[in-house]
Short mmCIF file of C-alpha atoms in Angstrom, two decimals:
data_model
loop_
_atom_site.label_atom_id
_atom_site.label_comp_id
_atom_site.label_asym_id
_atom_site.label_seq_id
_atom_site.Cartn_x
_atom_site.Cartn_y
_atom_site.Cartn_z
CA UNK A 3 89.23 5.51 19.60
CA UNK A 4 85.61 4.68 18.69
CA UNK A 5 84.75 3.41 15.24
CA UNK A 6 82.67 5.80 13.15
CA UNK A 7 79.32 4.48 11.87
CA UNK A 8 78.73 6.61 8.77
CA UNK A 9 75.39 7.22 7.10
CA UNK A 10 76.71 6.86 3.56
CA UNK A 11 75.75 4.04 1.21
CA UNK A 12 78.14 3.62 -1.69
CA UNK A 13 78.86 0.85 -4.20
CA UNK A 14 77.87 -2.80 -4.01
CA UNK A 15 76.74 -4.02 -1.55
CA UNK A 16 77.27 -0.72 0.30
CA UNK A 17 79.57 0.87 2.84
CA UNK A 18 81.45 -1.65 4.98
CA UNK A 19 83.07 -1.60 8.41
CA UNK A 20 84.83 -4.47 10.14
CA UNK A 21 86.93 -4.66 13.29
CA UNK A 22 87.85 -7.19 15.93
CA UNK A 23 86.22 -6.79 19.32
CA UNK A 24 87.68 -7.88 22.64
CA UNK A 25 88.60 -11.59 22.97
CA UNK A 26 88.23 -12.39 19.29
CA UNK A 27 84.66 -11.28 18.64
CA UNK A 28 84.25 -9.79 15.17
CA UNK A 29 82.00 -6.80 14.51
CA UNK A 30 80.90 -6.04 10.97
CA UNK A 31 78.59 -3.38 9.54
CA UNK A 32 77.11 -3.17 6.04
CA UNK A 33 74.66 -0.84 4.35
CA UNK A 34 72.53 -2.85 1.97
CA UNK A 35 70.96 -1.49 -1.16
CA UNK A 36 67.83 0.33 -0.07
CA UNK A 37 69.61 1.86 2.94
CA UNK A 38 69.10 -1.02 5.39
CA UNK A 39 71.90 -1.15 7.96
CA UNK A 40 73.12 -4.56 9.19
CA UNK A 41 75.44 -4.90 12.18
CA UNK A 42 76.67 -8.19 13.59
CA UNK A 43 78.98 -9.34 16.34
CA UNK A 44 80.20 -12.90 15.86
CA UNK A 45 81.25 -14.28 19.24
CA UNK A 46 83.45 -17.40 19.14
CA UNK A 47 81.97 -20.43 20.87
CA UNK A 48 78.53 -18.94 21.55
CA UNK A 49 75.69 -21.29 20.59
CA UNK A 50 72.89 -18.74 20.98
CA UNK A 51 72.14 -15.66 18.92
CA UNK A 52 69.91 -12.65 19.28
CA UNK A 53 68.46 -10.97 16.22
CA UNK A 54 66.90 -7.51 16.37
CA UNK A 55 65.02 -5.32 13.90
CA UNK A 56 65.16 -1.71 15.08
CA UNK A 57 63.29 1.28 13.72
CA UNK A 58 64.36 4.76 14.77
CA UNK A 59 60.85 5.90 15.62
CA UNK A 60 59.37 6.16 19.10
CA UNK A 61 56.60 7.84 21.03
CA UNK A 62 58.18 11.27 20.59
CA UNK A 63 57.54 11.05 16.83
CA UNK A 64 53.75 10.85 17.12
CA UNK A 65 51.21 13.61 16.68
CA UNK A 66 49.47 14.57 19.97
CA UNK A 67 46.14 13.27 18.67
CA UNK A 68 47.65 9.85 17.97
CA UNK A 69 50.01 9.51 20.95
CA UNK A 70 50.54 5.85 21.71
CA UNK A 71 50.45 4.78 18.05
CA UNK A 72 54.02 3.46 18.09
CA UNK A 73 53.33 1.21 21.06
CA UNK A 74 49.97 0.19 19.55
CA UNK A 75 51.80 -0.77 16.36
CA UNK A 76 54.33 -2.84 18.28
CA UNK A 77 51.46 -4.98 19.61
CA UNK A 78 49.83 -5.30 16.20
CA UNK A 79 52.90 -6.68 14.45
CA UNK A 80 52.48 -9.88 16.46
CA UNK A 81 48.90 -10.37 15.21
CA UNK A 82 49.80 -11.90 11.87
CA UNK A 83 50.99 -11.28 8.32
CA UNK A 84 49.84 -12.30 4.86
CA UNK A 85 51.54 -15.67 5.28
CA UNK A 86 51.60 -16.27 9.07
CA UNK A 87 48.92 -16.10 11.74
CA UNK A 88 49.64 -14.88 15.26
CA UNK A 89 49.74 -18.54 16.33
CA UNK A 90 52.19 -19.37 13.54
CA UNK A 91 54.52 -16.63 14.76
CA UNK A 92 54.33 -17.83 18.37
CA UNK A 93 54.81 -21.49 17.44
CA UNK A 94 57.85 -20.69 15.27
CA UNK A 95 59.78 -19.72 18.39
CA UNK A 96 58.17 -22.05 20.90
CA UNK A 97 59.06 -25.14 18.87
CA UNK A 98 62.78 -24.30 19.05
CA UNK A 99 62.80 -23.01 22.64
CA UNK A 100 63.40 -19.46 21.48
CA UNK A 101 62.29 -16.13 22.89
CA UNK A 102 60.56 -13.43 20.88
CA UNK A 103 59.52 -10.00 22.09
CA UNK A 104 59.51 -6.28 21.36
CA UNK A 105 59.92 -2.94 23.08
CA UNK A 106 58.81 0.60 22.38
CA UNK A 107 60.87 3.52 23.61
CA UNK A 108 60.58 7.24 23.23
CA UNK A 109 63.09 7.29 20.36
CA UNK A 110 63.09 3.81 18.81
CA UNK A 111 61.19 0.52 18.55
CA UNK A 112 62.75 -2.95 18.51
CA UNK A 113 61.58 -6.46 17.62
CA UNK A 114 63.96 -9.19 18.70
CA UNK A 115 64.41 -12.93 19.03
CA UNK A 116 66.91 -15.09 20.92
CA UNK A 117 67.43 -18.54 19.47
CA UNK A 118 70.04 -21.24 18.95
CA UNK A 119 72.55 -20.52 16.21
CA UNK A 120 70.92 -23.21 14.06
CA UNK A 121 67.64 -21.26 14.09
CA UNK A 122 68.97 -17.84 13.07
CA UNK A 123 67.50 -18.05 9.57
CA UNK A 124 64.03 -18.76 10.95
CA UNK A 125 64.30 -15.90 13.43
CA UNK A 126 65.28 -13.43 10.71
CA UNK A 127 62.58 -14.58 8.30
CA UNK A 128 59.74 -14.47 10.86
CA UNK A 129 60.80 -11.18 12.46
CA UNK A 130 61.22 -9.39 9.13
CA UNK A 131 57.93 -10.83 7.86
CA UNK A 132 56.29 -9.09 10.83
CA UNK A 133 58.13 -5.84 10.14
CA UNK A 134 57.28 -5.72 6.42
CA UNK A 135 53.94 -7.48 6.10
CA UNK A 136 51.75 -6.98 9.15
CA UNK A 137 48.05 -7.11 8.21
CA UNK A 138 46.76 -4.74 10.92
CA UNK A 139 43.18 -5.65 10.06
CA UNK A 140 40.23 -4.02 11.78
CA UNK A 141 39.25 -7.01 13.93
CA UNK A 142 42.78 -7.42 15.32
CA UNK A 143 43.03 -3.68 15.81
CA UNK A 144 39.91 -3.54 17.98
CA UNK A 145 40.96 -6.61 19.94
CA UNK A 146 44.37 -5.15 20.69
CA UNK A 147 42.88 -1.79 21.61
CA UNK A 148 41.27 -3.53 24.60
CA UNK A 149 44.54 -5.24 25.52
CA UNK A 150 46.43 -1.94 25.47
CA UNK A 151 43.80 -0.24 27.61
CA UNK A 152 44.28 -3.05 30.14
CA UNK A 153 48.04 -2.51 30.01
CA UNK A 154 47.61 1.21 30.66
CA UNK A 155 45.24 0.45 33.55
CA UNK A 156 47.79 -1.98 35.01
CA UNK A 157 50.51 0.67 34.84
CA UNK A 158 48.19 3.27 36.36
CA UNK A 159 47.65 0.93 39.31
CA UNK A 160 51.41 0.95 40.00
CA UNK A 161 52.35 4.20 41.77
CA UNK A 162 56.03 3.76 40.88
CA UNK A 163 55.08 3.78 37.18
CA UNK A 164 52.83 6.78 37.69
CA UNK A 165 55.48 8.83 39.47
CA UNK A 166 57.98 8.04 36.70
CA UNK A 167 55.60 9.16 33.97
CA UNK A 168 54.66 12.32 35.83
CA UNK A 169 58.31 13.12 36.52
CA UNK A 170 59.03 13.10 32.78
CA UNK A 171 56.00 15.32 32.30
CA UNK A 172 57.17 17.71 35.04
CA UNK A 173 60.67 18.03 33.56
CA UNK A 174 59.71 18.07 29.88
CA UNK A 175 56.17 19.41 29.92
CA UNK A 176 54.99 20.44 26.47
CA UNK A 177 57.62 18.35 24.68
CA UNK A 178 56.80 14.94 23.13
CA UNK A 179 59.50 13.33 25.30
CA UNK A 180 57.37 14.19 28.31
CA UNK A 181 54.41 12.10 27.13
CA UNK A 182 53.80 8.49 28.26
CA UNK A 183 54.94 5.91 25.71
CA UNK A 184 51.65 4.06 25.72
CA UNK A 185 49.43 7.09 25.30
CA UNK A 186 46.38 7.83 27.45
CA UNK A 187 43.13 5.86 27.70
CA UNK A 188 41.27 8.70 26.03
CA UNK A 189 43.56 8.76 22.99
CA UNK A 190 43.77 4.96 22.68
CA UNK A 191 39.97 4.69 22.74
CA UNK A 192 39.72 7.28 19.97
CA UNK A 193 42.67 6.53 17.67
CA UNK A 194 41.48 5.06 14.34
CA UNK A 195 43.05 2.08 12.62
CA UNK A 196 43.94 4.24 9.61
CA UNK A 197 46.13 6.50 11.76
CA UNK A 198 48.20 3.58 13.05
CA UNK A 199 48.39 2.12 9.54
CA UNK A 200 49.66 5.46 8.20
CA UNK A 201 52.25 5.57 11.00
CA UNK A 202 53.39 2.07 9.98
CA UNK A 203 53.68 2.86 6.28
CA UNK A 204 55.51 6.13 6.91
CA UNK A 205 58.18 4.91 9.32
CA UNK A 206 58.76 1.23 8.53
CA UNK A 207 60.92 1.72 5.44
CA UNK A 208 64.32 0.31 4.35
CA UNK A 209 66.20 3.56 5.04
CA UNK A 210 65.03 3.56 8.66
CA UNK A 211 65.66 -0.09 9.51
CA UNK A 212 68.64 -1.35 11.50
CA UNK A 213 69.17 -5.11 11.76
CA UNK A 214 71.51 -6.13 14.57
CA UNK A 215 72.63 -9.64 15.50
CA UNK A 216 75.07 -10.99 18.06
CA UNK A 217 76.29 -14.40 19.16
CA UNK A 218 76.62 -17.41 16.90
CA UNK A 219 76.02 -15.53 13.66
CA UNK A 220 77.71 -15.11 10.30
CA UNK A 221 77.58 -11.58 8.89
CA UNK A 222 77.28 -12.49 5.23
CA UNK A 223 74.52 -14.97 6.00
CA UNK A 224 72.60 -12.39 8.04
CA UNK A 225 72.88 -9.84 5.21
CA UNK A 226 71.69 -12.37 2.62
CA UNK A 227 68.78 -13.55 4.76
CA UNK A 228 67.79 -9.97 5.58
CA UNK A 229 67.81 -8.93 1.93
CA UNK A 230 65.78 -11.94 0.80
CA UNK A 231 63.26 -11.62 3.66
CA UNK A 232 62.73 -7.89 3.12
CA UNK A 233 62.34 -8.37 -0.63
CA UNK A 234 59.85 -11.20 -0.03
CA UNK A 235 57.92 -8.78 2.18
CA UNK A 236 57.58 -6.31 -0.68
CA UNK A 237 60.30 -3.83 0.25
CA UNK A 238 62.23 -2.37 -2.67
CA UNK A 239 65.98 -2.80 -2.19
CA UNK A 240 66.90 -2.17 -5.81
CA UNK A 241 68.19 1.40 -5.40
CA UNK A 242 71.42 2.26 -3.49
CA UNK A 243 69.69 4.59 -1.00
CA UNK A 244 71.33 6.23 1.99
CA UNK A 245 70.00 5.48 5.48
CA UNK A 246 67.90 8.04 7.28
CA UNK A 247 69.89 10.57 9.28
CA UNK A 248 70.21 10.16 13.01
CA UNK A 249 68.37 12.52 15.30
CA UNK A 250 69.68 16.06 15.63
CA UNK A 251 71.37 16.14 19.00
CA UNK A 252 71.85 19.91 18.83
CA UNK A 253 68.14 20.71 18.49
CA UNK A 254 66.77 23.28 20.90
CA UNK A 255 64.39 22.03 23.57
CA UNK A 256 61.06 23.77 24.04
CA UNK A 257 59.81 22.46 27.38
CA UNK A 258 58.55 23.95 30.62
CA UNK A 259 59.64 22.52 33.99
CA UNK A 260 56.98 22.19 36.70
CA UNK A 261 58.71 22.54 40.10
CA UNK A 262 56.08 20.76 42.20
CA UNK A 263 53.56 18.15 41.18
CA UNK A 264 51.49 16.19 43.69
CA UNK A 265 49.06 13.44 42.69
CA UNK A 266 46.80 12.45 45.55
CA UNK A 267 46.01 8.73 45.75
CA UNK A 268 44.79 6.42 48.47
CA UNK A 269 47.97 4.32 48.53
CA UNK A 270 49.91 2.76 51.37
CA UNK A 271 53.08 4.61 50.38
CA UNK A 272 54.21 7.91 48.99
CA UNK A 273 56.29 7.46 45.83
CA UNK A 274 58.50 10.43 45.11
CA UNK A 275 61.02 11.50 42.50
CA UNK A 276 63.20 14.57 42.89
CA UNK A 277 65.32 15.57 39.94
CA UNK A 278 66.25 17.85 37.14
CA UNK A 279 66.99 18.01 33.44
CA UNK A 280 70.03 15.85 32.74
CA UNK A 281 72.40 15.19 29.86
CA UNK A 282 71.83 13.97 26.32
CA UNK A 283 72.98 10.50 25.28
CA UNK A 284 75.98 11.77 23.30
CA UNK A 285 77.26 14.15 25.97
CA UNK A 286 81.03 13.63 26.43
CA UNK A 287 80.48 13.58 30.20
CA UNK A 288 78.35 10.42 30.05
CA UNK A 289 80.97 8.22 31.73
CA UNK A 290 81.37 10.77 34.51
CA UNK A 291 77.58 10.82 34.89
CA UNK A 292 77.61 7.04 35.24
CA UNK A 293 80.20 7.18 38.02
CA UNK A 294 78.36 10.06 39.71
CA UNK A 295 75.12 8.07 39.65
CA UNK A 296 76.79 4.97 41.08
CA UNK A 297 78.09 6.96 44.04
CA UNK A 298 74.85 8.84 44.67
CA UNK A 299 72.27 6.11 44.29
CA UNK A 300 73.36 3.32 41.97
CA UNK A 301 73.80 0.44 44.38
CA UNK A 302 73.62 -0.84 47.95
CA UNK A 303 76.82 0.99 48.91
CA UNK A 304 75.60 4.29 47.45
CA UNK A 305 75.03 7.37 49.57
CA UNK A 306 71.26 7.36 49.16
CA UNK A 307 70.87 3.67 50.03
CA UNK A 308 73.14 3.94 53.04
CA UNK A 309 71.63 7.15 54.42
CA UNK A 310 67.96 6.46 53.80
CA UNK A 311 67.66 2.69 54.19
CA UNK A 312 70.62 1.28 56.04
CA UNK A 313 71.21 3.98 58.67
CA UNK A 314 67.60 5.10 59.23
CA UNK A 315 65.33 2.37 57.84
CA UNK A 316 63.03 4.93 56.22
CA UNK A 317 62.46 3.24 52.89
CA UNK A 318 62.84 -0.15 51.24
CA UNK A 319 63.59 1.18 47.76
CA UNK A 320 65.69 4.27 47.09
CA UNK A 321 67.98 4.99 44.14
CA UNK A 322 69.03 7.53 41.52
CA UNK A 323 68.94 7.25 37.74
CA UNK A 324 70.00 9.04 34.55
CA UNK A 325 67.70 8.84 31.51
CA UNK A 326 69.31 10.36 28.40
CA UNK A 327 67.75 11.11 25.01
CA UNK A 328 68.88 12.79 21.79
CA UNK A 329 69.03 16.43 22.86
CA UNK A 330 68.34 16.31 26.60
CA UNK A 331 67.85 13.94 29.48
CA UNK A 332 66.47 13.42 32.96
CA UNK A 333 68.23 12.82 36.23
CA UNK A 334 66.18 11.75 39.20
CA UNK A 335 66.19 10.25 42.68
CA UNK A 336 63.35 7.87 43.62
CA UNK A 337 62.04 6.62 46.96
CA UNK A 338 58.91 4.86 48.17
CA UNK A 339 58.06 5.18 51.85
CA UNK A 340 55.29 5.56 54.44
CA UNK A 341 53.47 8.91 54.19
CA UNK A 342 54.64 10.07 57.62
CA UNK A 343 58.27 9.56 56.58
CA UNK A 344 58.07 11.22 53.18
CA UNK A 345 59.22 14.68 54.22
CA UNK A 346 62.26 13.33 56.05
CA UNK A 347 63.18 11.06 53.14
CA UNK A 348 62.91 13.95 50.69
CA UNK A 349 65.12 16.13 52.89
CA UNK A 350 67.77 13.41 52.97
CA UNK A 351 67.60 12.94 49.21
CA UNK A 352 68.11 16.64 48.57
CA UNK A 353 70.91 16.78 51.15
CA UNK A 354 72.82 13.95 49.47
CA UNK A 355 72.21 15.43 46.03
CA UNK A 356 73.72 18.74 47.14
CA UNK A 357 76.51 17.11 49.16
CA UNK A 358 77.79 15.42 46.01
CA UNK A 359 78.77 18.86 44.70
CA UNK A 360 81.24 19.19 47.57
CA UNK A 361 83.26 16.25 46.29
CA UNK A 362 83.63 12.48 46.54
CA UNK A 363 86.28 10.36 48.19
CA UNK A 364 88.83 8.29 46.32
CA UNK A 365 87.34 5.17 47.91
CA UNK A 366 83.90 6.05 46.57
CA UNK A 367 85.34 6.83 43.16
CA UNK A 368 87.21 3.53 42.84
CA UNK A 369 84.27 1.52 44.15
CA UNK A 370 81.89 3.16 41.66
CA UNK A 371 84.24 2.59 38.73
CA UNK A 372 84.70 -1.03 39.74
CA UNK A 373 80.94 -1.45 39.99
CA UNK A 374 80.39 -0.07 36.47
CA UNK A 375 83.24 -2.06 34.92
CA UNK A 376 82.13 -5.32 36.49
CA UNK A 377 78.42 -4.92 35.79
CA UNK A 378 79.12 -3.89 32.19
CA UNK A 379 81.21 -6.97 31.49
CA UNK A 380 78.71 -9.28 33.19
CA UNK A 381 75.80 -7.73 31.28
CA UNK A 382 77.58 -8.18 27.97
CA UNK A 383 77.96 -11.92 28.52
CA UNK A 384 74.44 -12.10 27.04
CA UNK A 385 73.83 -12.02 23.27
CA UNK A 386 70.77 -9.77 23.70
CA UNK A 387 72.88 -7.10 25.40
CA UNK A 388 75.51 -7.32 22.66
CA UNK A 389 72.84 -7.01 19.96
CA UNK A 390 71.20 -4.08 21.71
CA UNK A 391 74.56 -2.33 22.11
CA UNK A 392 75.16 -2.54 18.36
CA UNK A 393 71.75 -1.14 17.47
CA UNK A 394 71.85 1.72 19.96
CA UNK A 395 75.33 2.69 18.80
CA UNK A 396 74.03 2.84 15.23
CA UNK A 397 70.82 4.71 15.97
CA UNK A 398 71.93 7.01 18.77
CA UNK A 399 75.68 7.55 18.92
CA UNK A 400 77.04 7.15 15.41
CA UNK A 401 80.15 5.47 16.80
CA UNK A 402 80.96 2.19 18.51
CA UNK A 403 83.56 1.75 21.21
CA UNK A 404 85.11 -1.63 21.80
CA UNK A 405 84.23 -2.91 25.25
CA UNK A 406 87.82 -2.35 26.36
CA UNK A 407 87.77 1.25 25.14
CA UNK A 408 84.46 1.91 26.88
CA UNK A 409 85.78 0.52 30.15
CA UNK A 410 88.99 2.54 29.83
CA UNK A 411 86.87 5.68 29.51
CA UNK A 412 85.14 4.80 32.80
CA UNK A 413 88.46 4.10 34.51
CA UNK A 414 89.74 7.51 33.38
CA UNK A 415 86.98 9.42 35.23
CA UNK A 416 88.42 11.54 38.03
CA UNK A 417 86.96 12.85 41.28
CA UNK A 418 87.06 16.34 39.73
CA UNK A 419 84.99 15.09 36.77
CA UNK A 420 82.34 13.70 39.13
CA UNK A 421 82.29 16.85 41.26
CA UNK A 422 81.84 19.01 38.14
CA UNK A 423 78.82 16.96 37.08
CA UNK A 424 77.43 17.06 40.61
CA UNK A 425 77.79 20.83 40.87
CA UNK A 426 76.20 21.35 37.47
CA UNK A 427 73.17 19.18 38.27
CA UNK A 428 72.76 20.63 41.77
CA UNK A 429 72.61 24.16 40.31
CA UNK A 430 69.79 23.31 37.88
CA UNK A 431 66.10 23.92 38.47
CA UNK A 432 64.45 20.89 40.10
CA UNK A 433 61.11 19.17 40.06
CA UNK A 434 59.52 17.29 42.96
CA UNK A 435 56.81 14.78 42.07
CA UNK A 436 54.81 12.96 44.76
CA UNK A 437 52.22 10.24 44.27
CA UNK A 438 50.22 8.99 47.23
CA UNK A 439 48.37 10.36 50.25
CA UNK A 440 48.45 14.14 50.31
CA UNK A 441 51.00 16.05 52.38
CA UNK A 442 50.15 15.97 56.06
CA UNK A 443 47.60 13.15 55.71
#
């Protein structure tokens, strides 16, 4: 059974959880004074380590007038602190051959570094200095505003990015989850520095921070380094505070689905997504959804790939995807093809989507489960993936399966489970989003 990740801080140094992972890896979790959560996975024999500082705030948490502030802030934290310049931060990792980056999602933001085990202390100190002590001065703010506008323009030039953003808008119109993570050019040009600063001060607090580390790490050392680095950055860890609660996964969703959305562009291809509202991240059917997706469009042996590309040569890229969030999700099928083939490709996509509800073969089922089991194990050979798994379990799920338990859940999925998911999704209202030359052009 999964291990519960409670949100209760008690005693000194706080609530504790420890269990052995597959093949001797040791997972430990502590809640530090101040409410900071620290999770580590010590993997025997691994010389690298990945350190992550995660904050449970994403683009969905912004006001409409300041949409894009979370992503803006992610950029700004690399621009320097009271004690380190942007060049100092970059050189800290370059001189040891490390990697340092960040990502903004719709429900969380992460800053992470992958280094040798000997450089873990440096990685923690520099990353947490950024998290606690970013200057966000006016000159850097204006400079980065231009950079972000260029990033948005780059994404807008990619029709596959555009169709993905507009698909989320079509499924979740009116809800913050339907907005683009980076904001719009109009909002980014107008957002003031004080609004991003206020966003930073409100959300980057001890109770909301999760520190995750995997690889060649020692849990007690990570906790000690985290506490000293956060205190040096001015955060108060003197009180035994409880962490912030996880998102409410039972919240009602106020969103309007747009059945058809066509964006006319002078492109060489039509990019299309057909899909529906999917399942939330904590839905007990998530393993069945994974197997369903693998059969429908999750690989080169999938139904979509075989029918659209291999048998008919109508598209180079065609696949399906689930995209879960706290209280809802998306499920879509994507294809990019020549304009004159778009209608036929869309018909085939819908046909395969509906055919899934009539059942899958045992051969398809076993192949899909083998694909998921194998790709999961291979992915988790990397310390970044292990670190990310810890943090997402803490922020999203509230429990952590061992890898063996997670794989057993996949192996237990039946053909009836997959068919039930397929029938449910096929019966839901759909959206069709096209980007490219207009219909009939």
